Amino acid sequence: AVGVAVAVACSVQQHLNFVPGPRHAAPVAAAAASMMMAPAAFADEIGDAAKKLGDASYSFAKEVDWNNGIFLQAPGKFQPLEALKAIDKMIEMGAAADPKLLKEAAEAHHKAIGSISGPNGVTSRADWDAVNAALGHQN
């Protein structure tokens, strides 16, 4: 009896709607299906790749003693002319970079430096990923 009452109430309710339903459901369904197959409007392939890189590299980064003085030394034999060429190339690349993206990368690094903690001086995982993504967005 309760089931019959619910069925009657539902059929009466359908006739009391103020807004009629779509007359042709097929075009609506087709549009909805095509939207499901479309790529996300805000997909960030570089961000996704940075996350994968973080998955593969962060455990290693936590093992490195970033406070070790070796990171303050020039690698190998210091050659001033070669260092000058490298600095010149960095300046050229910086001048050619998108200023907005360059600023975002600098801010990501600044934030990562601020979240350094623990005995090895490593940044947080979120900031590790953010720096990798910001670097990846550079042209």
JSON list of C-alpha atoms in Angstrom, two decimals:
[
{"chain": "A", "resi": 1, "resn": "ALA", "atom": "CA", "xyz": [0.00, 0.00, 0.00]},
{"chain": "A", "resi": 2, "resn": "VAL", "atom": "CA", "xyz": [2.85, 2.37, 0.84]},
{"chain": "A", "resi": 3, "resn": "GLY", "atom": "CA", "xyz": [4.54, 1.59, -2.50]},
{"chain": "A", "resi": 4, "resn": "VAL", "atom": "CA", "xyz": [1.34, 2.39, -4.38]},
{"chain": "A", "resi": 5, "resn": "ALA", "atom": "CA", "xyz": [0.96, 5.67, -2.48]},
{"chain": "A", "resi": 6, "resn": "VAL", "atom": "CA", "xyz": [4.54, 6.69, -3.35]},
{"chain": "A", "resi": 7, "resn": "ALA", "atom": "CA", "xyz": [4.01, 5.81, -7.01]},
{"chain": "A", "resi": 8, "resn": "VAL", "atom": "CA", "xyz": [0.78, 7.85, -7.16]},
{"chain": "A", "resi": 9, "resn": "ALA", "atom": "CA", "xyz": [2.43, 10.80, -5.39]},
{"chain": "A", "resi": 10, "resn": "CYS", "atom": "CA", "xyz": [5.37, 10.74, -7.83]},
{"chain": "A", "resi": 11, "resn": "SER", "atom": "CA", "xyz": [3.08, 10.63, -10.88]},
{"chain": "A", "resi": 12, "resn": "VAL", "atom": "CA", "xyz": [1.00, 13.54, -9.52]},
{"chain": "A", "resi": 13, "resn": "GLN", "atom": "CA", "xyz": [4.19, 15.49, -8.74]},
{"chain": "A", "resi": 14, "resn": "GLN", "atom": "CA", "xyz": [5.41, 15.10, -12.34]},
{"chain": "A", "resi": 15, "resn": "HIS", "atom": "CA", "xyz": [2.32, 16.94, -13.58]},
{"chain": "A", "resi": 16, "resn": "LEU", "atom": "CA", "xyz": [2.79, 19.82, -11.11]},
{"chain": "A", "resi": 17, "resn": "ASN", "atom": "CA", "xyz": [6.27, 20.88, -12.33]},
{"chain": "A", "resi": 18, "resn": "PHE", "atom": "CA", "xyz": [6.54, 24.55, -13.34]},
{"chain": "A", "resi": 19, "resn": "VAL", "atom": "CA", "xyz": [9.38, 23.94, -15.80]},
{"chain": "A", "resi": 20, "resn": "PRO", "atom": "CA", "xyz": [8.78, 21.28, -18.43]},
{"chain": "A", "resi": 21, "resn": "GLY", "atom": "CA", "xyz": [11.52, 18.74, -19.03]},
{"chain": "A", "resi": 22, "resn": "PRO", "atom": "CA", "xyz": [13.48, 18.59, -22.27]},
{"chain": "A", "resi": 23, "resn": "ARG", "atom": "CA", "xyz": [11.41, 17.33, -25.17]},
{"chain": "A", "resi": 24, "resn": "HIS", "atom": "CA", "xyz": [14.35, 15.62, -26.85]},
{"chain": "A", "resi": 25, "resn": "ALA", "atom": "CA", "xyz": [16.71, 13.98, -24.41]},
{"chain": "A", "resi": 26, "resn": "ALA", "atom": "CA", "xyz": [19.04, 12.60, -27.10]},
{"chain": "A", "resi": 27, "resn": "PRO", "atom": "CA", "xyz": [20.74, 15.95, -28.02]},
{"chain": "A", "resi": 28, "resn": "VAL", "atom": "CA", "xyz": [21.21, 16.77, -24.34]},
{"chain": "A", "resi": 29, "resn": "ALA", "atom": "CA", "xyz": [22.67, 13.34, -23.66]},
{"chain": "A", "resi": 30, "resn": "ALA", "atom": "CA", "xyz": [24.98, 13.63, -26.68]},
{"chain": "A", "resi": 31, "resn": "ALA", "atom": "CA", "xyz": [26.23, 17.03, -25.54]},
{"chain": "A", "resi": 32, "resn": "ALA", "atom": "CA", "xyz": [26.83, 15.73, -22.03]},
{"chain": "A", "resi": 33, "resn": "ALA", "atom": "CA", "xyz": [28.71, 12.70, -23.36]},
{"chain": "A", "resi": 34, "resn": "SER", "atom": "CA", "xyz": [30.92, 14.85, -25.58]},
{"chain": "A", "resi": 35, "resn": "MET", "atom": "CA", "xyz": [31.80, 17.08, -22.63]},
{"chain": "A", "resi": 36, "resn": "MET", "atom": "CA", "xyz": [32.90, 14.06, -20.64]},
{"chain": "A", "resi": 37, "resn": "MET", "atom": "CA", "xyz": [35.36, 13.10, -23.39]},
{"chain": "A", "resi": 38, "resn": "ALA", "atom": "CA", "xyz": [36.79, 16.64, -23.76]},
{"chain": "A", "resi": 39, "resn": "PRO", "atom": "CA", "xyz": [40.08, 17.43, -21.98]},
{"chain": "A", "resi": 40, "resn": "ALA", "atom": "CA", "xyz": [39.83, 19.42, -18.78]},
{"chain": "A", "resi": 41, "resn": "ALA", "atom": "CA", "xyz": [39.91, 23.14, -19.41]},
{"chain": "A", "resi": 42, "resn": "PHE", "atom": "CA", "xyz": [42.49, 23.70, -16.71]},
{"chain": "A", "resi": 43, "resn": "ALA", "atom": "CA", "xyz": [44.65, 20.62, -17.20]},
{"chain": "A", "resi": 44, "resn": "ASP", "atom": "CA", "xyz": [48.25, 21.26, -16.24]},
{"chain": "A", "resi": 45, "resn": "GLU", "atom": "CA", "xyz": [50.47, 18.63, -17.85]},
{"chain": "A", "resi": 46, "resn": "ILE", "atom": "CA", "xyz": [53.61, 20.28, -16.45]},
{"chain": "A", "resi": 47, "resn": "GLY", "atom": "CA", "xyz": [52.15, 20.29, -12.94]},
{"chain": "A", "resi": 48, "resn": "ASP", "atom": "CA", "xyz": [51.24, 16.62, -13.33]},
{"chain": "A", "resi": 49, "resn": "ALA", "atom": "CA", "xyz": [54.78, 15.85, -14.53]},
{"chain": "A", "resi": 50, "resn": "ALA", "atom": "CA", "xyz": [56.22, 17.82, -11.58]},
{"chain": "A", "resi": 51, "resn": "LYS", "atom": "CA", "xyz": [54.12, 15.69, -9.22]},
{"chain": "A", "resi": 52, "resn": "LYS", "atom": "CA", "xyz": [55.47, 12.51, -10.84]},
{"chain": "A", "resi": 53, "resn": "LEU", "atom": "CA", "xyz": [59.01, 13.87, -10.57]},
{"chain": "A", "resi": 54, "resn": "GLY", "atom": "CA", "xyz": [58.37, 14.60, -6.91]},
{"chain": "A", "resi": 55, "resn": "ASP", "atom": "CA", "xyz": [57.09, 11.06, -6.38]},
{"chain": "A", "resi": 56, "resn": "ALA", "atom": "CA", "xyz": [60.35, 9.74, -7.81]},
{"chain": "A", "resi": 57, "resn": "SER", "atom": "CA", "xyz": [62.81, 12.22, -6.30]},
{"chain": "A", "resi": 58, "resn": "TYR", "atom": "CA", "xyz": [61.61, 13.58, -2.96]},
{"chain": "A", "resi": 59, "resn": "SER", "atom": "CA", "xyz": [62.65, 10.58, -0.87]},
{"chain": "A", "resi": 60, "resn": "PHE", "atom": "CA", "xyz": [66.17, 10.95, -2.28]},
{"chain": "A", "resi": 61, "resn": "ALA", "atom": "CA", "xyz": [66.15, 14.71, -1.60]},
{"chain": "A", "resi": 62, "resn": "LYS", "atom": "CA", "xyz": [65.27, 14.05, 2.04]},
{"chain": "A", "resi": 63, "resn": "GLU", "atom": "CA", "xyz": [68.38, 11.86, 2.36]},
{"chain": "A", "resi": 64, "resn": "VAL", "atom": "CA", "xyz": [70.77, 14.54, 1.07]},
{"chain": "A", "resi": 65, "resn": "ASP", "atom": "CA", "xyz": [72.40, 16.73, 3.72]},
{"chain": "A", "resi": 66, "resn": "TRP", "atom": "CA", "xyz": [71.68, 20.10, 2.11]},
{"chain": "A", "resi": 67, "resn": "ASN", "atom": "CA", "xyz": [73.49, 21.82, 5.00]},
{"chain": "A", "resi": 68, "resn": "ASN", "atom": "CA", "xyz": [76.82, 20.27, 3.94]},
{"chain": "A", "resi": 69, "resn": "GLY", "atom": "CA", "xyz": [79.41, 22.88, 2.95]},
{"chain": "A", "resi": 70, "resn": "ILE", "atom": "CA", "xyz": [80.19, 21.00, -0.26]},
{"chain": "A", "resi": 71, "resn": "PHE", "atom": "CA", "xyz": [77.20, 22.72, -1.84]},
{"chain": "A", "resi": 72, "resn": "LEU", "atom": "CA", "xyz": [78.93, 26.08, -1.35]},
{"chain": "A", "resi": 73, "resn": "GLN", "atom": "CA", "xyz": [81.97, 25.00, -3.36]},
{"chain": "A", "resi": 74, "resn": "ALA", "atom": "CA", "xyz": [82.38, 25.35, -7.10]},
{"chain": "A", "resi": 75, "resn": "PRO", "atom": "CA", "xyz": [82.25, 21.95, -8.79]},
{"chain": "A", "resi": 76, "resn": "GLY", "atom": "CA", "xyz": [85.61, 20.77, -10.07]},
{"chain": "A", "resi": 77, "resn": "LYS", "atom": "CA", "xyz": [88.39, 23.18, -10.92]},
{"chain": "A", "resi": 78, "resn": "PHE", "atom": "CA", "xyz": [87.11, 26.76, -10.98]},
{"chain": "A", "resi": 79, "resn": "GLN", "atom": "CA", "xyz": [87.61, 28.39, -14.39]},
{"chain": "A", "resi": 80, "resn": "PRO", "atom": "CA", "xyz": [86.67, 32.10, -14.38]},
{"chain": "A", "resi": 81, "resn": "LEU", "atom": "CA", "xyz": [86.13, 32.38, -18.16]},
{"chain": "A", "resi": 82, "resn": "GLU", "atom": "CA", "xyz": [83.84, 29.34, -18.20]},
{"chain": "A", "resi": 83, "resn": "ALA", "atom": "CA", "xyz": [81.95, 30.70, -15.18]},
{"chain": "A", "resi": 84, "resn": "LEU", "atom": "CA", "xyz": [81.52, 34.03, -16.98]},
{"chain": "A", "resi": 85, "resn": "LYS", "atom": "CA", "xyz": [80.10, 32.25, -20.06]},
{"chain": "A", "resi": 86, "resn": "ALA", "atom": "CA", "xyz": [77.63, 30.36, -17.86]},
{"chain": "A", "resi": 87, "resn": "ILE", "atom": "CA", "xyz": [76.56, 33.56, -16.09]},
{"chain": "A", "resi": 88, "resn": "ASP", "atom": "CA", "xyz": [76.14, 35.32, -19.45]},
{"chain": "A", "resi": 89, "resn": "LYS", "atom": "CA", "xyz": [73.94, 32.46, -20.68]},
{"chain": "A", "resi": 90, "resn": "MET", "atom": "CA", "xyz": [71.81, 32.65, -17.51]},
{"chain": "A", "resi": 91, "resn": "ILE", "atom": "CA", "xyz": [71.35, 36.40, -18.01]},
{"chain": "A", "resi": 92, "resn": "GLU", "atom": "CA", "xyz": [70.33, 35.86, -21.66]},
{"chain": "A", "resi": 93, "resn": "MET", "atom": "CA", "xyz": [67.86, 33.16, -20.69]},
{"chain": "A", "resi": 94, "resn": "GLY", "atom": "CA", "xyz": [66.42, 35.30, -17.90]},
{"chain": "A", "resi": 95, "resn": "ALA", "atom": "CA", "xyz": [65.97, 38.25, -20.24]},
{"chain": "A", "resi": 96, "resn": "ALA", "atom": "CA", "xyz": [64.14, 36.04, -22.76]},
{"chain": "A", "resi": 97, "resn": "ALA", "atom": "CA", "xyz": [61.88, 34.41, -20.17]},
{"chain": "A", "resi": 98, "resn": "ASP", "atom": "CA", "xyz": [58.27, 35.35, -19.54]},
{"chain": "A", "resi": 99, "resn": "PRO", "atom": "CA", "xyz": [58.46, 37.86, -16.65]},
{"chain": "A", "resi": 100, "resn": "LYS", "atom": "CA", "xyz": [55.28, 36.51, -15.02]},
{"chain": "A", "resi": 101, "resn": "LEU", "atom": "CA", "xyz": [56.53, 32.92, -15.10]},
{"chain": "A", "resi": 102, "resn": "LEU", "atom": "CA", "xyz": [59.98, 33.99, -13.93]},
{"chain": "A", "resi": 103, "resn": "LYS", "atom": "CA", "xyz": [58.42, 35.81, -10.98]},
{"chain": "A", "resi": 104, "resn": "GLU", "atom": "CA", "xyz": [56.30, 32.76, -10.13]},
{"chain": "A", "resi": 105, "resn": "ALA", "atom": "CA", "xyz": [59.41, 30.56, -10.18]},
{"chain": "A", "resi": 106, "resn": "ALA", "atom": "CA", "xyz": [61.30, 32.99, -7.92]},
{"chain": "A", "resi": 107, "resn": "GLU", "atom": "CA", "xyz": [58.36, 33.10, -5.51]},
{"chain": "A", "resi": 108, "resn": "ALA", "atom": "CA", "xyz": [58.14, 29.28, -5.47]},
{"chain": "A", "resi": 109, "resn": "HIS", "atom": "CA", "xyz": [61.84, 29.10, -4.60]},
{"chain": "A", "resi": 110, "resn": "HIS", "atom": "CA", "xyz": [61.45, 31.76, -1.91]},
{"chain": "A", "resi": 111, "resn": "LYS", "atom": "CA", "xyz": [58.52, 29.87, -0.36]},
{"chain": "A", "resi": 112, "resn": "ALA", "atom": "CA", "xyz": [60.48, 26.58, -0.54]},
{"chain": "A", "resi": 113, "resn": "ILE", "atom": "CA", "xyz": [63.45, 28.14, 1.24]},
{"chain": "A", "resi": 114, "resn": "GLY", "atom": "CA", "xyz": [61.06, 29.33, 3.94]},
{"chain": "A", "resi": 115, "resn": "SER", "atom": "CA", "xyz": [59.75, 25.80, 4.54]},
{"chain": "A", "resi": 116, "resn": "ILE", "atom": "CA", "xyz": [63.17, 24.17, 4.99]},
{"chain": "A", "resi": 117, "resn": "SER", "atom": "CA", "xyz": [63.19, 22.05, 8.11]},
{"chain": "A", "resi": 118, "resn": "GLY", "atom": "CA", "xyz": [64.75, 18.99, 9.67]},
{"chain": "A", "resi": 119, "resn": "PRO", "atom": "CA", "xyz": [68.38, 18.01, 10.11]},
{"chain": "A", "resi": 120, "resn": "ASN", "atom": "CA", "xyz": [69.09, 17.78, 6.36]},
{"chain": "A", "resi": 121, "resn": "GLY", "atom": "CA", "xyz": [67.63, 21.16, 5.45]},
{"chain": "A", "resi": 122, "resn": "VAL", "atom": "CA", "xyz": [65.06, 19.90, 2.93]},
{"chain": "A", "resi": 123, "resn": "THR", "atom": "CA", "xyz": [61.94, 21.80, 1.93]},
{"chain": "A", "resi": 124, "resn": "SER", "atom": "CA", "xyz": [58.39, 20.47, 2.21]},
{"chain": "A", "resi": 125, "resn": "ARG", "atom": "CA", "xyz": [57.07, 18.04, -0.40]},
{"chain": "A", "resi": 126, "resn": "ALA", "atom": "CA", "xyz": [54.46, 20.55, -1.57]},
{"chain": "A", "resi": 127, "resn": "ASP", "atom": "CA", "xyz": [57.12, 23.21, -2.08]},
{"chain": "A", "resi": 128, "resn": "TRP", "atom": "CA", "xyz": [59.41, 20.68, -3.80]},
{"chain": "A", "resi": 129, "resn": "ASP", "atom": "CA", "xyz": [56.63, 19.98, -6.31]},
{"chain": "A", "resi": 130, "resn": "ALA", "atom": "CA", "xyz": [55.81, 23.69, -6.70]},
{"chain": "A", "resi": 131, "resn": "VAL", "atom": "CA", "xyz": [59.42, 24.56, -7.55]},
{"chain": "A", "resi": 132, "resn": "ASN", "atom": "CA", "xyz": [59.63, 21.73, -10.09]},
{"chain": "A", "resi": 133, "resn": "ALA", "atom": "CA", "xyz": [56.37, 22.87, -11.70]},
{"chain": "A", "resi": 134, "resn": "ALA", "atom": "CA", "xyz": [57.48, 26.52, -11.77]},
{"chain": "A", "resi": 135, "resn": "LEU", "atom": "CA", "xyz": [60.77, 25.56, -13.43]},
{"chain": "A", "resi": 136, "resn": "GLY", "atom": "CA", "xyz": [58.93, 23.35, -15.89]},
{"chain": "A", "resi": 137, "resn": "HIS", "atom": "CA", "xyz": [56.70, 26.24, -16.96]},
{"chain": "A", "resi": 138, "resn": "GLN", "atom": "CA", "xyz": [59.74, 28.28, -18.06]},
{"chain": "A", "resi": 139, "resn": "ASN", "atom": "CA", "xyz": [60.10, 28.49, -21.83]}
]
